[in-house]
Backbone as JSON, one array per atom type, in Angstrom:
{
  "sequence": "MEQPKSKPAQCAELFAAFARIGAFTFGGGYAMLPMLKRECVESKHWIDENELLDVFAIGQCTPGVIAVNTATFVGYRVGGTLGAVAATLGVVFPSLVIIMLLAAALSFVMGYAAVQHALNGVRVCVCVLVANAVLGLAKKSLVDKFAIALYVVVLVLALFTGISSAVLVVAAGAVGVLTLFIPALNQAKGNEQDPKEGK",
  "N": [[52.46, 34.44, -22.07], [52.78, 31.5, -20.14], [51.18, 28.53, -21.09], [48.86, 26.57, -19.19], [49.7, 23.25, -18.22], [48.47, 20.14, -19.52], [46.84, 17.35, -17.86], [48.02, 14.77, -18.62], [50.49, 15.75, -19.6], [51.57, 16.99, -17.33], [51.83, 14.74, -15.66], [53.67, 13.23, -17.13], [55.87, 14.93, -17.02], [56.37, 14.97, -14.27], [56.95, 12.24, -13.85], [59.29, 11.98, -15.43], [61.03, 13.83, -14.18], [61.3, 12.81, -11.54], [62.24, 10.3, -12.16], [64.77, 10.91, -13.09], [65.88, 11.87, -10.71], [65.68, 9.55, -9.12], [67.36, 7.85, -10.56], [69.93, 8.79, -10.17], [70.44, 8.93, -7.49], [72.26, 7.97, -4.82], [72.6, 6.25, -1.83], [70.28, 6.64, -0.38], [67.36, 8.42, 0.95], [68.28, 10.88, 2.13], [70.53, 11.54, 0.64], [69.42, 12.36, -1.71], [68.61, 14.92, -1.38], [70.08, 17.26, -2.44], [69.55, 16.98, -5.23], [66.76, 16.98, -5.25], [66.26, 19.56, -4.32], [67.39, 21.1, -6.4], [65.89, 20.24, -8.62], [63.06, 20.3, -7.9], [62.7, 22.66, -6.43], [64.39, 24.79, -7.39], [64.46, 24.55, -10.22], [61.88, 23.61, -11.3], [60.11, 24.83, -9.56], [58.11, 23.7, -7.97], [57.79, 23.3, -5.23], [58.81, 25.12, -2.24], [61.85, 25.79, -0.32], [61.28, 25.62, 2.41], [58.99, 24.03, 2.41], [60.13, 21.72, 1.41], [61.74, 20.95, 3.57], [59.68, 20.42, 5.37], [58.45, 18.24, 4.12], [60.45, 16.28, 4.35], [60.54, 16.04, 7.11], [57.98, 15.03, 7.62], [58.22, 12.69, 6.16], [59.99, 11.29, 7.74], [58.53, 10.54, 9.97], [56.45, 9.01, 9.07], [55.27, 5.91, 7.7], [57.27, 4.15, 5.29], [59.57, 4.83, 2.52], [61.74, 7.64, 2.45], [62.35, 8.93, 0.02], [60.31, 8.02, -1.67], [58.03, 8.91, -0.29], [58.42, 11.67, -0.47], [58.34, 12.07, -3.27], [55.69, 11.29, -3.75], [54.27, 13.23, -2.29], [55.05, 15.7, -3.55], [54.22, 15.14, -6.16], [51.46, 14.95, -5.77], [50.87, 17.56, -5.01], [51.39, 18.9, -7.39], [49.96, 17.55, -9.48], [47.69, 16.3, -8.43], [46.02, 13.2, -7.6], [46.74, 11.52, -9.78], [49.16, 12.73, -10.45], [50.63, 12.19, -8.14], [50.85, 9.41, -8.32], [52.31, 9.19, -10.73], [54.75, 10.52, -10.1], [55.67, 8.92, -7.99], [55.97, 6.41, -9.22], [57.92, 7.18, -11.02], [60.18, 7.76, -9.38], [60.8, 5.28, -8.29], [61.19, 3.64, -10.45], [63.81, 3.66, -11.89], [65.47, 2.53, -9.87], [64.29, 0.04, -9.52], [64.71, -1.19, -12.02], [67.53, -1.13, -12.17], [68.3, -2.61, -9.86], [67.26, -5.08, -10.43], [68.81, -5.82, -12.62], [71.35, -5.8, -11.43], [71.0, -7.73, -9.45], [70.8, -9.99, -10.98], [73.39, -10.24, -11.9], [74.97, -10.21, -9.68], [76.6, -12.09, -8.29], [78.74, -12.29, -9.99], [79.73, -9.71, -10.25], [80.38, -8.55, -7.7], [82.7, -9.74, -6.89], [84.88, -8.51, -8.03], [87.69, -6.44, -7.53], [87.79, -3.82, -8.43], [85.12, -3.03, -8.45], [84.5, -3.01, -5.71], [86.18, -0.94, -4.86], [85.11, 1.16, -6.34], [82.56, 1.38, -5.14], [83.36, 2.17, -2.59], [84.29, 4.73, -3.19], [81.87, 5.91, -4.0], [80.48, 5.91, -1.58], [81.9, 7.84, -0.11], [81.32, 10.1, -1.65], [78.56, 10.24, -1.27], [78.42, 10.88, 1.46], [79.48, 13.48, 1.41], [77.54, 14.79, -0.18], [75.28, 14.56, 1.46], [76.13, 16.02, 3.72], [76.47, 18.55, 2.57], [73.83, 19.12, 1.8], [72.56, 19.15, 4.29], [73.83, 21.33, 5.56], [72.99, 23.41, 3.9], [70.18, 23.37, 4.28], [70.08, 23.81, 6.99], [70.61, 26.5, 7.29], [68.21, 27.63, 6.66], [66.6, 26.69, 8.67], [67.63, 27.11, 11.28], [66.81, 29.67, 12.7], [66.47, 31.17, 14.97], [67.24, 31.59, 18.53], [65.86, 29.69, 19.99], [65.39, 27.65, 18.1], [68.01, 26.86, 17.59], [68.78, 25.91, 20.13], [66.99, 23.78, 20.4], [67.9, 22.24, 18.28], [70.46, 21.49, 19.23], [69.77, 19.9, 21.45], [68.28, 17.81, 20.23], [70.26, 16.79, 18.55], [72.16, 15.8, 20.4], [70.6, 13.82, 21.65], [70.12, 12.15, 19.44], [72.7, 11.28, 18.82], [73.7, 10.05, 21.14], [71.85, 8.39, 22.3], [69.48, 5.68, 21.93], [67.15, 6.46, 20.73], [64.46, 6.45, 18.45], [64.52, 7.97, 15.2], [62.09, 8.83, 14.19], [60.59, 9.21, 16.51], [62.02, 11.33, 17.62], [61.55, 13.34, 15.71], [58.75, 13.68, 15.9], [58.59, 14.45, 18.59], [60.08, 16.85, 18.55], [58.43, 18.36, 16.91], [56.2, 18.53, 18.58], [57.26, 20.02, 20.69], [57.69, 22.39, 19.33], [55.02, 23.15, 18.86], [54.23, 23.54, 21.5], [55.41, 25.96, 22.1], [53.58, 27.83, 21.42], [51.95, 27.98, 23.59], [53.5, 28.7, 25.67], [54.32, 31.59, 26.87], [56.83, 32.92, 27.31], [58.73, 31.55, 25.71], [57.55, 31.85, 23.2], [57.55, 34.62, 22.93], [60.3, 35.05, 22.94], [61.04, 33.81, 20.56], [59.66, 35.43, 18.74], [60.91, 37.94, 19.15], [63.47, 37.35, 18.33], [63.15, 36.75, 15.63], [62.21, 39.15, 14.64], [63.97, 41.61, 15.28], [63.76, 44.4, 15.29], [61.31, 45.06, 16.12], [59.24, 46.87, 18.23], [60.95, 48.92, 18.58]],
  "CA": [[52.15, 33.74, -20.81], [52.88, 30.04, -20.3], [49.91, 27.83, -21.02], [48.84, 25.49, -18.19], [49.93, 21.93, -18.8], [47.4, 19.17, -19.36], [47.13, 16.3, -16.87], [49.04, 13.84, -19.11], [51.79, 16.43, -19.69], [52.06, 17.13, -15.95], [52.25, 13.42, -15.17], [54.89, 12.85, -17.85], [56.95, 15.77, -16.48], [56.66, 14.47, -12.93], [57.61, 10.94, -13.97], [60.65, 12.18, -15.94], [61.85, 14.52, -13.17], [61.63, 11.92, -10.43], [63.06, 9.21, -12.68], [66.15, 11.43, -13.08], [66.33, 11.89, -9.31], [65.85, 8.17, -8.68], [68.46, 7.19, -11.28], [71.24, 9.29, -9.75], [70.5, 9.05, -6.04], [72.95, 6.87, -4.14], [72.72, 6.44, -0.39], [69.0, 6.8, 0.29], [66.59, 9.66, 0.85], [69.03, 12.08, 2.47], [71.45, 11.86, -0.45], [68.69, 12.94, -2.82], [68.26, 16.29, -1.05], [70.56, 18.26, -3.4], [68.85, 16.85, -6.5], [65.39, 17.44, -5.03], [66.28, 21.02, -4.24], [67.65, 21.66, -7.73], [64.82, 19.88, -9.56], [61.71, 20.68, -7.47], [62.66, 24.01, -5.89], [65.05, 25.8, -8.21], [64.16, 24.41, -11.65], [60.45, 23.51, -11.6], [59.35, 25.68, -8.61], [56.93, 22.98, -7.49], [57.71, 23.6, -3.8], [59.94, 25.95, -1.8], [62.78, 25.09, 0.57], [60.61, 25.32, 3.67], [58.12, 22.87, 2.17], [61.02, 20.56, 1.28], [62.05, 20.56, 4.94], [58.47, 19.83, 5.95], [58.25, 16.92, 3.51], [61.4, 15.34, 4.95], [60.11, 15.8, 8.49], [56.83, 14.12, 7.55], [58.72, 11.4, 5.67], [60.67, 10.6, 8.84], [57.6, 10.0, 10.97], [55.41, 8.22, 8.42], [55.81, 4.67, 7.12], [57.71, 4.22, 3.9], [60.88, 5.38, 2.19], [61.68, 9.1, 2.35], [62.33, 9.31, -1.39], [58.98, 7.73, -2.2], [57.1, 9.83, 0.36], [58.63, 13.0, -1.05], [57.81, 12.05, -4.63], [54.23, 11.23, -3.67], [53.78, 14.53, -1.82], [55.23, 16.7, -4.6], [53.34, 14.76, -7.26], [50.08, 15.3, -5.41], [50.77, 19.02, -5.04], [51.42, 19.38, -8.77], [48.98, 16.94, -10.37], [46.66, 15.53, -7.75], [46.25, 11.77, -7.4], [47.51, 11.0, -10.92], [50.52, 13.25, -10.32], [51.3, 11.44, -7.07], [51.17, 8.09, -8.87], [53.37, 9.36, -11.73], [56.01, 10.85, -9.42], [56.09, 7.75, -7.21], [56.47, 5.42, -10.18], [59.16, 7.7, -11.58], [61.31, 7.67, -8.47], [61.18, 3.88, -8.02], [61.44, 2.9, -11.69], [65.23, 3.38, -12.15], [66.0, 1.6, -8.86], [63.74, -1.28, -9.8], [65.41, -1.74, -13.18], [68.96, -1.33, -11.85], [68.49, -3.67, -8.88], [66.99, -6.35, -11.1], [70.0, -6.14, -13.43], [72.46, -6.12, -10.53], [70.72, -9.0, -8.78], [71.09, -11.07, -11.92], [74.83, -10.38, -12.11], [75.63, -9.89, -8.41], [77.64, -13.06, -7.95], [79.91, -12.07, -10.85], [80.23, -8.34, -10.14], [80.92, -8.19, -6.4], [84.02, -10.33, -6.68], [85.94, -7.69, -8.62], [88.23, -5.41, -6.64], [87.44, -2.51, -8.97], [83.76, -2.72, -8.02], [84.57, -2.66, -4.3], [86.78, 0.39, -4.75], [84.13, 2.13, -6.87], [81.55, 1.57, -4.11], [83.98, 2.98, -1.53], [84.26, 6.12, -3.67], [80.49, 6.38, -3.99], [80.12, 6.19, -0.19], [82.48, 9.14, 0.25], [80.55, 11.13, -2.34], [77.25, 10.33, -0.61], [78.61, 11.61, 2.71], [79.66, 14.89, 1.07], [76.24, 15.3, -0.64], [74.4, 14.69, 2.63], [76.64, 17.13, 4.54], [76.17, 19.79, 1.85], [72.38, 19.35, 1.88], [72.22, 19.49, 5.68], [74.3, 22.7, 5.82], [72.12, 24.34, 3.19], [68.87, 23.42, 4.91], [70.23, 24.34, 8.35], [70.54, 27.97, 7.23], [66.8, 28.01, 6.62], [65.9, 26.19, 9.86], [68.15, 27.66, 12.54], [66.54, 31.09, 12.52], [66.43, 31.86, 16.25], [67.93, 30.88, 19.61], [65.07, 28.52, 20.35], [65.65, 26.6, 17.11], [69.38, 26.38, 17.81], [68.77, 25.11, 21.35], [66.3, 22.53, 20.08], [68.83, 21.49, 17.43], [71.51, 20.9, 20.07], [69.16, 18.84, 22.25], [67.96, 16.68, 19.35], [71.53, 16.22, 18.09], [72.72, 15.0, 21.5], [69.76, 12.61, 21.8], [70.32, 11.29, 18.29], [74.06, 10.72, 18.83], [74.07, 9.32, 22.35], [70.77, 7.51, 22.78], [68.93, 4.82, 20.89], [65.8, 6.91, 20.42], [64.15, 6.42, 17.02], [64.46, 9.28, 14.55], [60.68, 9.2, 14.07], [60.19, 9.74, 17.82], [62.65, 12.64, 17.76], [60.85, 14.3, 14.84], [57.44, 13.96, 16.49], [58.81, 15.19, 19.84], [60.49, 18.21, 18.2], [57.23, 19.04, 16.45], [55.38, 18.8, 19.76], [57.89, 21.14, 21.4], [57.39, 23.59, 18.54], [53.62, 23.52, 19.13], [54.14, 24.02, 22.88], [55.83, 27.37, 22.19], [52.38, 28.66, 21.3], [51.28, 28.06, 24.89], [54.47, 29.16, 26.67], [54.54, 32.98, 26.44], [58.24, 33.33, 27.31], [59.37, 31.0, 24.52], [56.93, 32.45, 22.03], [58.05, 35.98, 22.84], [61.72, 34.98, 22.58], [61.1, 33.51, 19.13], [59.21, 36.61, 18.01], [61.92, 38.97, 19.24], [64.63, 36.93, 17.55], [62.84, 36.83, 14.21], [62.01, 40.56, 14.26], [64.68, 42.35, 16.34], [63.44, 45.83, 15.27], [59.96, 45.24, 16.64], [59.19, 47.52, 19.54], [61.84, 50.08, 18.61]],
  "C": [[52.14, 32.23, -21.05], [51.52, 29.39, -20.12], [49.96, 26.75, -19.94], [48.95, 24.14, -18.85], [48.72, 21.03, -18.56], [47.81, 18.13, -18.33], [48.18, 15.32, -17.38], [50.42, 14.46, -19.18], [52.4, 16.61, -18.31], [52.6, 15.81, -15.42], [53.54, 12.97, -15.82], [56.09, 13.64, -17.31], [57.36, 15.31, -15.09], [57.41, 13.15, -12.99], [59.06, 11.13, -14.4], [61.56, 12.82, -14.89], [62.25, 13.58, -12.05], [62.38, 10.67, -10.89], [64.53, 9.65, -12.73], [66.7, 11.43, -11.66], [66.59, 10.47, -8.82], [67.04, 7.48, -9.31], [69.82, 7.6, -10.74], [71.34, 9.53, -8.25], [71.13, 7.8, -5.45], [73.01, 7.19, -2.65], [71.4, 6.74, 0.31], [68.43, 8.2, 0.18], [67.39, 10.92, 1.12], [69.95, 12.51, 1.33], [70.75, 12.49, -1.65], [68.32, 14.4, -2.57], [68.79, 17.32, -2.06], [69.83, 18.2, -4.73], [67.4, 17.3, -6.37], [65.32, 18.96, -5.01], [66.46, 21.64, -5.62], [66.46, 21.45, -8.67], [63.47, 20.49, -9.16], [61.6, 22.12, -6.99], [63.19, 25.03, -6.88], [64.64, 25.74, -9.68], [62.66, 24.48, -11.93], [59.58, 24.42, -10.73], [58.06, 25.01, -8.15], [56.7, 23.23, -6.01], [58.86, 24.53, -3.45], [60.77, 25.17, -0.78], [62.13, 24.73, 1.9], [59.69, 24.11, 3.53], [58.95, 21.6, 2.02], [61.42, 20.04, 2.65], [60.87, 19.87, 5.6], [58.23, 18.42, 5.42], [59.19, 15.89, 4.13], [61.04, 15.04, 6.39], [58.94, 14.81, 8.52], [57.29, 12.73, 7.11], [59.41, 10.59, 6.75], [59.69, 9.91, 9.78], [56.39, 9.31, 10.36], [56.03, 6.97, 7.82], [56.24, 4.88, 5.68], [59.08, 4.85, 3.75], [60.76, 6.89, 1.97], [61.58, 9.55, 0.9], [60.94, 9.13, -1.99], [57.95, 8.68, -1.6], [57.19, 11.23, -0.23], [58.05, 13.08, -2.45], [56.28, 12.07, -4.63], [53.65, 12.58, -3.28], [53.86, 15.58, -2.92], [54.31, 16.41, -5.78], [51.9, 15.14, -7.0], [49.87, 16.81, -5.46], [50.64, 19.53, -6.48], [50.25, 18.85, -9.59], [47.92, 16.1, -9.71], [47.02, 14.05, -7.63], [47.08, 11.17, -8.53], [48.96, 11.49, -10.87], [51.31, 12.52, -9.26], [51.72, 10.06, -7.57], [52.34, 8.19, -9.85], [54.72, 9.62, -11.08], [56.55, 9.65, -8.64], [56.65, 6.66, -8.13], [57.8, 5.88, -10.77], [60.35, 7.5, -10.67], [61.75, 6.23, -8.2], [61.58, 3.13, -9.29], [62.93, 2.63, -11.96], [65.83, 2.38, -11.16], [65.53, 0.18, -9.14], [64.49, -1.95, -10.95], [66.86, -2.08, -12.84], [69.16, -2.5, -10.9], [68.2, -5.04, -9.47], [68.19, -6.78, -11.94], [71.17, -6.55, -12.54], [72.25, -7.46, -9.83], [71.05, -10.18, -9.69], [72.59, -11.31, -12.06], [75.64, -10.2, -10.83], [76.79, -10.82, -8.1], [78.9, -12.85, -8.79], [80.55, -10.7, -10.59], [80.95, -8.07, -8.83], [82.3, -8.77, -6.13], [85.16, -9.48, -7.18], [86.37, -6.59, -7.65], [87.85, -4.01, -7.11], [86.04, -2.07, -8.52], [83.74, -2.29, -6.56], [85.14, -1.26, -4.11], [85.83, 1.48, -5.27], [83.05, 2.42, -5.83], [82.08, 2.39, -2.94], [83.99, 4.46, -1.92], [82.87, 6.71, -3.64], [80.06, 6.73, -2.57], [80.66, 7.54, 0.27], [81.68, 10.27, -0.37], [79.19, 11.33, -1.68], [77.37, 11.13, 0.68], [78.74, 13.11, 2.45], [78.32, 15.51, 0.64], [75.29, 15.52, 0.54], [74.82, 15.88, 3.48], [76.3, 18.47, 3.88], [74.68, 20.14, 1.95], [71.97, 19.8, 3.29], [72.64, 20.93, 6.0], [73.4, 23.73, 5.14], [70.77, 24.49, 3.84], [68.93, 23.99, 6.32], [70.13, 25.87, 8.36], [69.09, 28.45, 7.22], [66.07, 27.66, 7.92], [66.34, 26.87, 11.15], [68.04, 29.18, 12.51], [66.5, 31.87, 13.84], [67.11, 31.01, 17.33], [67.18, 29.63, 20.03], [65.35, 27.36, 19.4], [67.04, 26.01, 17.3], [69.46, 25.49, 19.05], [68.1, 23.76, 21.12], [67.17, 21.63, 19.22], [69.88, 20.77, 18.27], [70.96, 19.73, 20.88], [68.89, 17.6, 21.4], [69.23, 16.0, 18.87], [72.15, 15.32, 19.15], [71.93, 13.71, 21.68], [69.98, 11.63, 20.65], [71.67, 10.58, 18.33], [74.3, 9.76, 19.99], [72.98, 8.46, 22.95], [70.28, 6.66, 21.61], [67.52, 5.21, 20.49], [65.6, 6.94, 18.91], [64.07, 7.83, 16.46], [63.02, 9.75, 14.4], [60.17, 9.8, 15.38], [60.77, 11.14, 18.02], [61.93, 13.7, 16.94], [59.5, 14.69, 15.44], [57.59, 14.79, 17.76], [59.21, 16.64, 19.55], [59.31, 19.02, 17.69], [56.32, 19.43, 17.6], [55.95, 19.97, 20.56], [57.63, 22.45, 20.66], [55.97, 24.08, 18.78], [53.49, 24.11, 20.53], [54.56, 25.47, 23.01], [54.66, 28.32, 22.03], [51.74, 28.93, 22.66], [52.23, 28.48, 26.01], [54.89, 30.57, 26.27], [56.02, 33.36, 26.35], [58.96, 32.83, 26.06], [58.84, 31.66, 23.26], [57.42, 33.87, 21.82], [59.51, 36.01, 22.42], [61.88, 34.72, 21.08], [60.71, 34.74, 18.31], [60.25, 37.72, 18.01], [63.12, 38.64, 18.37], [64.37, 37.06, 16.06], [62.66, 38.27, 13.75], [62.63, 41.47, 15.32], [64.31, 43.82, 16.38], [62.07, 46.12, 15.85], [60.03, 45.89, 18.03], [60.12, 48.71, 19.65], [61.09, 51.33, 18.19]]
}
């Protein structure tokens, strides 16, 4: 049986894991979804996929960067306050070091055509990573007709209006809560999730 890790060992593991995620995440919080899933869900089993979705939803409607919010949440779950500090420091440490080095050499680096082309390639890769993460998480989220309908409404509002993403997340959460008080919607969700019920 695996021995429980001490606090320092937990903090070191959290720092190392999120430092790896922070070092290889290009394009912001959404682009880190595949690495978060592999590291925190599949490898370390710190959280499950549903909790990962919840963390991103909370990260959207709370102040701060999604990557940092996620690291803080997972760190707290694993190691309490010290774990939250370790994970947060881990995720920002690589970016801090890299941006300081780049800032020092920015005027020399950005002038090269090779650098511009490399960044163009990175942008394409980031788009693919985000799309892959979204498709994977959608399979866990779109579990009934109500969820699909809500998805379509939120997608249309996000694409064709200037409504803040934080407002959309909070509103979608409120609609989810309202299903508790609207019997028809609640029953539709229950029937969709358990089609054999009542047979």
